[in-house]
Tab-separated table of C-alpha atoms in Angstrom:
chain	number	residue	atom	x	y	z
A	1	MET	CA	209.692	43.017	122.103
A	2	GLY	CA	207.210	44.706	124.290
A	3	PHE	CA	206.628	47.680	121.721
A	4	TYR	CA	206.232	45.055	119.199
A	5	PHE	CA	203.835	43.559	121.183
A	6	TYR	CA	201.627	46.395	122.314
A	7	THR	CA	201.763	47.839	118.651
A	8	ALA	CA	200.025	44.542	117.687
A	9	CYS	CA	197.461	44.532	120.052
A	10	CYS	CA	196.590	48.037	119.359
A	11	PHE	CA	196.773	47.080	115.466
A	12	LEU	CA	193.919	44.839	116.678
A	13	VAL	CA	191.986	46.671	118.595
A	14	ILE	CA	192.003	49.370	116.158
A	15	PHE	CA	191.018	46.501	112.899
A	16	SER	CA	188.694	44.760	115.100
A	17	LYS	CA	186.555	48.127	115.906
A	18	ALA	CA	186.695	48.962	111.948
A	19	SER	CA	185.659	45.307	110.885
A	20	THR	CA	182.566	44.773	113.073
A	21	ALA	CA	180.568	48.138	111.855
A	22	ILE	CA	177.360	46.664	112.213
A	23	ASP	CA	174.533	47.598	109.751
A	24	THR	CA	171.395	45.533	111.246
A	25	LEU	CA	169.466	46.228	115.025
A	26	SER	CA	167.805	43.094	116.197
A	27	GLN	CA	165.405	43.295	119.082
A	28	SER	CA	167.710	42.214	121.586
A	29	GLU	CA	169.713	45.712	120.965
A	30	SER	CA	169.067	49.249	120.843
A	31	LEU	CA	170.930	52.299	119.017
A	32	THR	CA	171.892	54.829	121.506
A	33	ASP	CA	173.244	58.454	120.948
A	34	GLY	CA	176.574	58.629	119.871
A	35	MET	CA	176.232	54.479	118.374
A	36	THR	CA	175.672	54.524	114.802
A	37	LEU	CA	175.309	51.492	111.838
A	38	VAL	CA	176.877	51.589	108.922
A	39	SER	CA	175.866	49.847	105.779
A	40	GLY	CA	177.350	46.764	104.294
A	41	ASP	CA	179.817	48.665	101.700
A	42	GLY	CA	180.006	51.466	104.095
A	43	SER	CA	178.243	54.098	102.160
A	44	PHE	CA	175.983	55.310	104.527
A	45	GLN	CA	175.633	55.677	108.266
A	46	LEU	CA	172.520	56.004	110.407
A	47	GLY	CA	172.642	57.906	114.190
A	48	PHE	CA	172.116	60.790	116.085
A	49	PHE	CA	173.652	64.037	115.035
A	50	SER	CA	172.968	67.719	115.355
A	51	PRO	CA	172.038	70.224	112.281
A	52	GLY	CA	173.519	73.777	111.508
A	53	SER	CA	174.375	75.647	114.830
A	54	SER	CA	171.224	73.618	116.462
A	55	LYS	CA	171.718	71.772	119.554
A	56	ASN	CA	168.507	69.643	118.859
A	57	ARG	CA	169.521	65.931	118.158
A	58	TYR	CA	167.688	63.843	115.434
A	59	LEU	CA	168.023	60.710	113.745
A	60	GLY	CA	169.306	60.459	110.377
A	61	ILE	CA	170.914	59.089	107.745
A	62	TRP	CA	173.932	60.828	105.745
A	63	TYR	CA	177.174	59.695	103.895
A	64	ASN	CA	179.840	57.783	105.328
A	65	ASN	CA	182.871	57.933	103.503
A	66	ILE	CA	182.757	61.591	102.792
A	67	PRO	CA	184.237	64.484	105.297
A	68	MET	CA	181.290	67.108	104.304
A	69	HIS	CA	177.831	65.546	106.668
A	70	THR	CA	175.587	65.580	104.450
A	71	VAL	CA	172.316	63.955	105.637
A	72	VAL	CA	170.177	62.186	103.497
A	73	TRP	CA	167.055	61.096	105.592
A	74	VAL	CA	165.408	62.364	108.799
A	75	ALA	CA	163.502	60.269	111.305
A	76	ASN	CA	162.010	62.536	113.792
A	77	ARG	CA	161.374	65.920	111.310
A	78	ILE	CA	159.156	67.007	113.598
A	79	ASN	CA	159.872	66.136	116.941
A	80	PRO	CA	163.509	67.016	118.021
A	81	ILE	CA	165.071	65.515	120.504
A	82	ASN	CA	166.912	68.286	123.377
A	83	ASP	CA	169.068	65.719	124.963
A	84	SER	CA	171.414	62.610	124.672
A	85	THR	CA	169.274	59.948	126.240
A	86	ALA	CA	167.683	59.002	122.830
A	87	LEU	CA	167.141	55.234	122.305
A	88	LEU	CA	166.448	53.487	118.772
A	89	LYS	CA	164.829	49.767	119.108
A	90	ILE	CA	162.489	47.305	117.046
A	91	GLN	CA	160.150	45.843	118.543
A	92	SER	CA	158.674	42.000	118.188
A	93	ASN	CA	155.970	43.514	115.843
A	94	GLY	CA	158.381	45.035	113.620
A	95	LYS	CA	157.991	48.412	114.574
A	96	ILE	CA	160.545	50.744	115.334
A	97	LEU	CA	160.463	52.773	118.106
A	98	LEU	CA	162.811	56.028	118.721
A	99	LEU	CA	162.714	56.974	122.686
A	100	VAL	CA	164.138	59.703	125.299
A	101	GLN	CA	164.620	58.710	128.652
A	102	ASN	CA	163.209	55.014	127.540
A	103	THR	CA	160.055	56.383	128.193
A	104	THR	CA	158.658	58.966	125.353
A	105	ALA	CA	158.375	58.305	122.261
A	106	VAL	CA	159.208	60.626	119.520
A	107	TRP	CA	159.081	58.576	116.153
A	108	SER	CA	157.647	55.263	115.606
A	109	THR	CA	156.545	53.367	112.309
A	110	ASN	CA	153.412	51.590	112.162
A	111	SER	CA	153.843	47.740	110.653
A	112	THR	CA	150.976	45.758	109.258
A	113	ALA	CA	152.163	42.144	109.491
A	114	ARG	CA	153.906	39.586	111.880
A	115	VAL	CA	157.322	38.149	111.064
A	116	GLU	CA	159.320	35.735	113.941
A	117	ASN	CA	162.478	37.485	113.941
A	118	PRO	CA	161.912	41.399	112.380
A	119	VAL	CA	165.685	43.222	112.016
A	120	LEU	CA	165.975	47.215	111.272
A	121	GLN	CA	169.038	47.144	108.498
A	122	LEU	CA	170.953	49.804	106.582
A	123	LEU	CA	171.171	48.638	103.588
A	124	ASP	CA	173.972	49.709	100.655
A	125	SER	CA	171.473	52.208	99.186
A	126	GLY	CA	170.856	54.273	101.840
A	127	ASN	CA	167.456	52.686	102.615
A	128	LEU	CA	166.604	51.918	106.043
A	129	VAL	CA	164.246	48.857	106.033
A	130	VAL	CA	162.447	46.214	108.243
A	131	ARG	CA	162.057	42.885	107.657
A	132	ASP	CA	162.282	38.968	108.574
A	133	GLY	CA	165.771	38.564	109.549
A	134	LYS	CA	165.465	35.249	107.109
A	135	ASP	CA	164.023	37.364	104.132
A	136	SER	CA	165.888	39.784	102.178
A	137	LYS	CA	163.502	40.247	99.347
A	138	PRO	CA	162.854	43.938	98.694
A	139	GLU	CA	158.770	42.831	98.341
A	140	ASN	CA	158.601	41.265	101.750
A	141	TYR	CA	159.909	44.634	103.481
A	142	LEU	CA	157.833	45.499	106.382
A	143	TRP	CA	159.043	48.956	106.267
A	144	GLN	CA	161.398	51.187	104.370
A	145	SER	CA	162.962	54.539	105.216
A	146	PHE	CA	162.466	54.864	101.162
A	147	ASP	CA	158.645	55.025	101.198
A	148	TYR	CA	158.843	58.133	103.478
A	149	PRO	CA	161.455	60.647	101.996
A	150	SER	CA	162.695	63.957	103.313
A	151	ASP	CA	164.065	66.612	101.467
A	152	THR	CA	166.840	64.041	99.246
A	153	MET	CA	166.152	61.433	96.890
A	154	LEU	CA	168.470	58.623	96.298
A	155	PRO	CA	168.964	56.151	93.230
A	156	GLY	CA	166.572	53.541	93.588
A	157	MET	CA	163.621	55.615	95.434
A	158	LYS	CA	160.370	56.244	94.035
A	159	ILE	CA	158.759	59.747	94.181
A	160	GLY	CA	155.056	58.983	92.900
A	161	ILE	CA	152.039	57.363	93.904
A	162	ASP	CA	150.520	53.924	94.344
A	163	LEU	CA	147.578	53.793	92.412
A	164	ARG	CA	145.835	50.980	94.448
A	165	THR	CA	146.596	52.780	97.878
A	166	GLY	CA	146.791	56.122	96.749
A	167	PHE	CA	149.922	56.481	99.081
A	168	HIS	CA	152.025	59.382	98.197
A	169	ARG	CA	155.981	59.424	98.465
A	170	ARG	CA	157.262	62.875	98.203
A	171	LEU	CA	160.202	65.328	98.806
A	172	ALA	CA	159.570	67.931	101.044
A	173	ALA	CA	162.718	70.700	102.000
A	174	TRP	CA	163.934	71.435	105.223
A	175	LYS	CA	162.603	74.544	106.589
A	176	ASN	CA	166.124	75.857	106.846
A	177	TRP	CA	169.695	74.674	107.537
A	178	ASP	CA	169.562	74.453	111.407
A	179	ASP	CA	166.096	72.896	111.115
A	180	PRO	CA	165.124	69.539	109.127
A	181	SER	CA	161.203	69.779	110.030
A	182	PRO	CA	159.154	70.190	106.750
A	183	GLY	CA	158.993	73.590	104.740
A	184	ASP	CA	156.535	74.404	102.224
A	185	LEU	CA	158.371	73.537	99.224
A	186	THR	CA	157.255	70.088	97.967
A	187	PHE	CA	158.184	67.720	94.826
A	188	GLY	CA	156.072	65.272	93.619
A	189	VAL	CA	153.671	63.391	91.120
A	190	GLU	CA	150.227	64.961	90.474
A	191	PHE	CA	147.501	63.138	88.192
A	192	HIS	CA	145.056	65.265	86.184
A	193	GLY	CA	144.054	63.248	82.882
A	194	SER	CA	147.998	62.796	82.715
A	195	PRO	CA	150.835	62.772	85.548
A	196	GLU	CA	153.641	65.332	85.601
A	197	MET	CA	156.096	65.811	88.269
A	198	VAL	CA	155.382	69.254	90.142
A	199	LEU	CA	157.810	71.719	92.599
A	200	ARG	CA	155.151	73.288	95.054
A	201	LYS	CA	155.703	76.339	97.205
A	202	GLY	CA	152.702	76.233	99.463
A	203	SER	CA	149.813	75.845	97.595
A	204	GLU	CA	151.417	77.393	94.125
A	205	LYS	CA	152.130	75.495	91.390
A	206	TYR	CA	156.280	76.987	91.237
A	207	GLN	CA	157.234	74.343	88.307
A	208	ARG	CA	156.089	71.177	86.491
A	209	SER	CA	157.914	68.995	84.010
A	210	GLY	CA	155.560	68.838	81.536
A	211	LEU	CA	154.367	65.472	79.827
A	212	TRP	CA	156.299	62.292	80.086
A	213	ASN	CA	156.724	61.728	76.318
A	214	GLY	CA	158.679	58.281	76.690
A	215	ASP	CA	162.266	59.659	75.801
A	216	GLY	CA	161.544	62.202	78.709
A	217	PHE	CA	159.910	64.795	80.524
A	218	SER	CA	158.847	67.967	77.609
A	219	GLY	CA	160.124	70.525	80.298
A	220	THR	CA	163.625	69.296	79.965
A	221	PRO	CA	164.221	67.409	76.868
A	222	LYS	CA	168.328	67.891	77.127
A	223	LEU	CA	168.493	66.146	80.113
A	224	ARG	CA	168.352	62.660	78.071
A	225	LEU	CA	171.634	63.104	77.220
A	226	ASN	CA	173.840	63.600	81.066
A	227	PRO	CA	176.651	61.502	81.895
A	228	ILE	CA	175.618	61.024	85.304
A	229	PHE	CA	172.251	59.459	85.523
A	230	ASP	CA	169.635	57.457	83.982
A	231	TYR	CA	165.911	57.956	84.971
A	232	ASP	CA	162.476	56.917	83.916
A	233	PHE	CA	158.849	57.492	84.617
A	234	ILE	CA	156.591	54.603	85.188
A	235	TRP	CA	153.059	54.593	84.761
A	236	ASN	CA	150.336	51.835	84.995
A	237	ASP	CA	147.712	50.277	86.237
A	238	ASN	CA	149.312	49.732	89.961
A	239	GLU	CA	151.811	52.910	90.030
A	240	VAL	CA	153.304	56.035	88.662
A	241	TYR	CA	156.500	56.873	89.660
A	242	TYR	CA	159.883	59.256	88.717
A	243	ILE	CA	163.350	56.762	89.746
A	244	TYR	CA	166.706	57.264	88.762
A	245	SER	CA	169.776	55.333	88.864
A	246	LEU	CA	173.235	56.137	88.750
A	247	LYS	CA	175.499	55.371	85.478
A	248	ASN	CA	178.559	54.899	86.988
A	249	LYS	CA	178.072	53.344	90.440
A	250	SER	CA	181.466	55.191	92.002
A	251	VAL	CA	179.596	58.645	91.398
A	252	MET	CA	177.772	59.985	93.985
A	253	SER	CA	174.954	62.429	93.081
A	254	ARG	CA	171.989	63.504	95.040
A	255	PHE	CA	168.852	65.096	93.934
A	256	VAL	CA	167.626	67.931	97.136
A	257	LEU	CA	165.369	70.316	97.556
A	258	ASN	CA	166.486	73.922	98.674
A	259	GLN	CA	163.712	76.078	100.256
A	260	THR	CA	165.795	79.029	100.732
A	261	GLN	CA	166.058	79.412	97.091
A	262	SER	CA	162.857	77.843	96.256
A	263	VAL	CA	164.585	75.472	93.819
A	264	ARG	CA	165.494	71.825	93.025
A	265	GLN	CA	168.875	70.471	93.240
A	266	ARG	CA	171.185	68.445	91.714
A	267	TYR	CA	174.560	67.652	93.322
A	268	THR	CA	177.763	65.758	92.433
A	269	TRP	CA	180.406	64.932	94.708
A	270	ASN	CA	183.582	66.174	93.437
A	271	PRO	CA	186.658	63.978	95.166
A	272	GLU	CA	189.275	66.316	93.672
A	273	THR	CA	187.786	69.183	95.766
A	274	GLN	CA	186.193	67.179	98.731
A	275	THR	CA	182.676	69.178	97.662
A	276	TRP	CA	179.232	68.818	96.039
A	277	LYS	CA	179.151	70.380	93.110
A	278	LEU	CA	175.936	71.677	91.582
A	279	PHE	CA	175.083	69.542	88.226
A	280	SER	CA	171.633	71.084	87.950
A	281	ILE	CA	169.103	73.392	89.025
A	282	MET	CA	165.250	73.776	88.445
A	283	PRO	CA	163.634	76.232	87.838
A	284	SER	CA	166.762	77.537	85.608
A	285	ASP	CA	165.280	80.096	84.121
A	286	LEU	CA	162.400	82.987	83.639
A	287	CYS	CA	160.123	80.468	81.649
A	288	ASP	CA	160.604	77.369	83.893
A	289	ARG	CA	158.634	79.033	86.397
A	290	SER	CA	155.572	77.821	86.526
A	291	GLY	CA	151.981	79.954	84.464
A	292	LEU	CA	154.395	83.186	83.883
A	293	CYS	CA	152.582	84.237	80.770
A	294	GLY	CA	149.391	83.608	81.631
A	295	PRO	CA	146.751	81.658	79.602
A	296	ASN	CA	147.515	80.734	76.019
A	297	GLY	CA	151.087	82.620	76.385
A	298	ASP	CA	154.608	81.017	75.372
A	299	CYS	CA	157.321	81.818	77.228
A	300	ASP	CA	160.670	82.098	75.388
A	301	ASN	CA	163.689	83.066	76.805
A	302	ASN	CA	165.203	84.159	73.403
A	303	LYS	CA	162.915	86.970	73.261
A	304	LEU	CA	162.272	90.108	74.964
A	305	PRO	CA	160.156	90.093	76.185
A	306	ALA	CA	160.442	86.509	76.827
A	307	CYS	CA	156.568	86.154	77.017
A	308	GLN	CA	154.655	86.245	73.824
A	309	CYS	CA	151.027	84.798	72.689
A	310	LEU	CA	150.817	81.632	70.654
A	311	THR	CA	150.230	82.132	67.329
A	312	GLY	CA	146.798	82.705	66.414
A	313	PHE	CA	146.587	84.877	69.818
A	314	ARG	CA	146.688	88.413	70.929
A	315	PRO	CA	147.263	89.977	74.538
A	316	LYS	CA	143.801	90.011	76.392
A	317	TRP	CA	144.630	93.470	77.755
A	318	LEU	CA	147.338	95.112	75.324
A	319	GLU	CA	147.933	97.537	77.741
A	320	ARG	CA	148.765	95.709	80.399
A	321	TRP	CA	150.387	93.239	78.557
A	322	ASN	CA	152.983	96.030	77.144
A	323	SER	CA	153.958	96.922	80.854
A	324	SER	CA	154.656	92.989	81.570
A	325	ASP	CA	152.010	92.030	83.287
A	326	TRP	CA	151.139	89.171	81.660
A	327	SER	CA	149.191	87.677	84.397
A	328	ASP	CA	145.247	87.633	81.960
A	329	GLY	CA	147.374	85.919	79.398
A	330	CYS	CA	146.021	85.631	75.548
A	331	ILE	CA	143.253	85.196	73.548
A	332	HIS	CA	142.381	84.164	70.213
A	333	SER	CA	142.511	86.440	67.562
A	334	LYS	CA	139.963	85.575	65.418
A	335	PRO	CA	137.302	83.723	67.576
A	336	LEU	CA	136.306	80.135	67.103
A	337	ASN	CA	133.190	78.374	65.420
A	338	CYS	CA	132.937	74.921	66.332
A	339	GLN	CA	130.283	74.213	64.034
A	340	SER	CA	131.580	75.932	60.810
A	341	GLY	CA	134.997	73.752	61.658
A	342	ASP	CA	137.962	75.279	62.933
A	343	GLY	CA	141.770	74.167	62.775
A	344	PHE	CA	145.149	73.974	63.896
A	345	ILE	CA	148.291	75.287	64.050
A	346	ARG	CA	151.833	73.397	65.224
A	347	ILE	CA	153.299	74.975	67.740
A	348	GLY	CA	157.209	72.975	67.687
A	349	LYS	CA	159.902	72.432	70.161
A	350	VAL	CA	157.583	73.257	73.271
A	351	LYS	CA	156.977	72.314	76.723
A	352	THR	CA	153.716	70.433	76.769
A	353	PRO	CA	150.690	72.814	79.051
A	354	ASP	CA	149.360	71.971	82.462
A	355	THR	CA	147.661	68.999	82.474
A	356	SER	CA	145.526	69.607	84.986
A	357	ASN	CA	142.614	69.611	82.199
A	358	SER	CA	143.876	67.115	80.040
A	359	TRP	CA	142.869	63.851	78.755
A	360	VAL	CA	144.886	61.093	77.437
A	361	ASN	CA	144.517	58.132	75.634
A	362	GLN	CA	147.751	55.892	75.046
A	363	THR	CA	146.512	53.985	72.148
A	364	MET	CA	145.312	56.205	69.604
A	365	ASN	CA	147.545	57.761	67.277
A	366	LEU	CA	147.765	61.716	66.058
A	367	LYS	CA	145.190	61.197	63.417
A	368	GLU	CA	142.525	59.754	65.794
A	369	CYS	CA	143.777	62.516	68.069
A	370	ARG	CA	143.055	65.205	65.836
A	371	ALA	CA	139.289	64.186	64.702
A	372	LYS	CA	138.560	63.682	68.330
A	373	CYS	CA	140.004	67.167	69.683
A	374	LEU	CA	137.951	68.940	66.716
A	375	ARG	CA	134.768	67.270	67.277
A	376	ASN	CA	135.020	68.697	70.862
A	377	CYS	CA	134.155	71.901	71.196
A	378	SER	CA	136.307	72.783	74.373
A	379	CYS	CA	139.306	70.540	72.965
A	380	MET	CA	141.938	73.380	72.522
A	381	ALA	CA	145.321	71.452	71.746
A	382	TYR	CA	146.203	67.885	71.320
A	383	THR	CA	149.829	66.099	70.377
A	384	ASN	CA	151.365	62.669	70.898
A	385	VAL	CA	151.843	61.436	74.476
A	386	TYR	CA	155.251	59.356	73.135
A	387	VAL	CA	157.197	60.699	70.664
A	388	THR	CA	159.607	57.844	70.674
A	389	ARG	CA	159.192	54.889	67.716
A	390	GLY	CA	157.417	57.364	65.163
A	391	GLY	CA	155.028	58.779	67.890
A	392	SER	CA	151.730	57.382	69.610
A	393	GLY	CA	149.195	58.008	71.904
A	394	CYS	CA	146.966	60.793	72.431
A	395	ALA	CA	146.565	63.939	74.879
A	396	MET	CA	144.252	66.817	75.134
A	397	TRP	CA	143.764	69.757	76.821
A	398	PHE	CA	140.541	71.667	77.640
A	399	GLY	CA	140.311	75.295	77.946
A	400	ASP	CA	143.075	77.781	78.369
A	401	LEU	CA	146.391	76.366	77.438
A	402	LEU	CA	149.026	77.324	80.868
A	403	ASP	CA	152.769	77.309	81.067
A	404	ILE	CA	153.963	76.435	77.894
A	405	LYS	CA	157.534	77.343	77.337
A	406	GLN	CA	159.308	77.810	73.985
A	407	PHE	CA	162.381	75.938	72.861
A	408	GLN	CA	165.201	76.372	70.314
A	409	SER	CA	165.585	72.734	69.593
A	410	ASP	CA	163.946	69.637	70.882
A	411	GLY	CA	160.765	69.989	72.809
A	412	GLN	CA	157.314	68.571	71.688
A	413	ASP	CA	154.930	69.663	68.532
A	414	LEU	CA	151.737	70.682	69.388
A	415	TYR	CA	148.604	71.119	67.975
A	416	VAL	CA	146.699	74.237	68.937
A	417	ARG	CA	142.913	75.159	67.872
A	418	VAL	CA	142.441	78.367	65.926
A	419	SER	CA	139.612	79.535	63.651
A	420	ALA	CA	139.713	77.989	60.065
A	421	SER	CA	141.083	80.802	58.376
A	422	GLU	CA	144.381	80.835	60.483
A	423	ALA	CA	144.841	77.469	60.100
A	424	GLY	CA	146.699	76.195	57.266
A	425	THR	CA	150.159	74.900	58.698
A	426	ALA	CA	148.584	71.555	60.174
């Protein structure tokens, strides 16, 4: 009888511990090193950790229900803690404080609104939010970690710009496996004429998505057919952002920047092997590297060399071009004459040029777009903004055309300005 009673008591203690995992922190509570918050469905955990071989302590969020410790967000990226005296608390004004030895704040949030009973909650999405204890509407959150991403993009997270306030949400890679402080590899929306997603290494534009054409990004035309996730690019008067969702909620998939390899990667969890499987990588080939072929070059992985001049163009410096120095790019084979009339050649199945010098009108049709481009002597190319429903909108490029990639299928049509004597195919 005693043995059964003892066993039952142990079971009750274990069960009560398992069932009292909390996802919320109130003003009267604090989280110390060794304690955690666990999201309601058990997907994510918030607590203190040491990355790699480092002894520094950080407050972070990681996947809770897989054996591989995979951190998706770090609070004090820049200010590590070097002992175990860290304390997390939420103040009456909704401000989160991360203290060391209960005195020094190594990280905190700004709170602009006052509520009666602010709480800190770890959601099933992996989003850490500050909200009124009685109000769970997302639009009323006082603060959320999804607005301040680290190196990882999770489903439901927006990467982009609030056009009303100018607030940017962008990813920044860990410096290395032992140090989560921001490296120089970043990913976010850049908005010049028309917005696109850009991967930068320091100040260098390293890889970009191409124009959003309603069906996807012109630089990754096959991605829409993938079995893992749906994605969208929202652009209106208030905001512009990239977002994705998982097609199957039981699948775990994350999008992460890798400083060591200078790439952005998508991983999917394989429950059979208990490992993260690489699903996609970008840049994935030579032609994904931004601007490889110089001005007016067309990068084609199926040709040797990969860099070709656009139809109607020739290498600016032939000797350099033939020695695989493509940095000076290409110039028109025959000079343009805007007054006497130029024409256009259709270049099919491409990633659209860098949008730094572009202009967009979302309501014009292709015929109107051509006429407007032709009247402007500095307009060097045009195309539809959207390829869906027969095509609509007008995108125009001025000056040199940079970072065009050639595809064998899919891709987008681009109409490039050439001398009237060279035109005839468009």
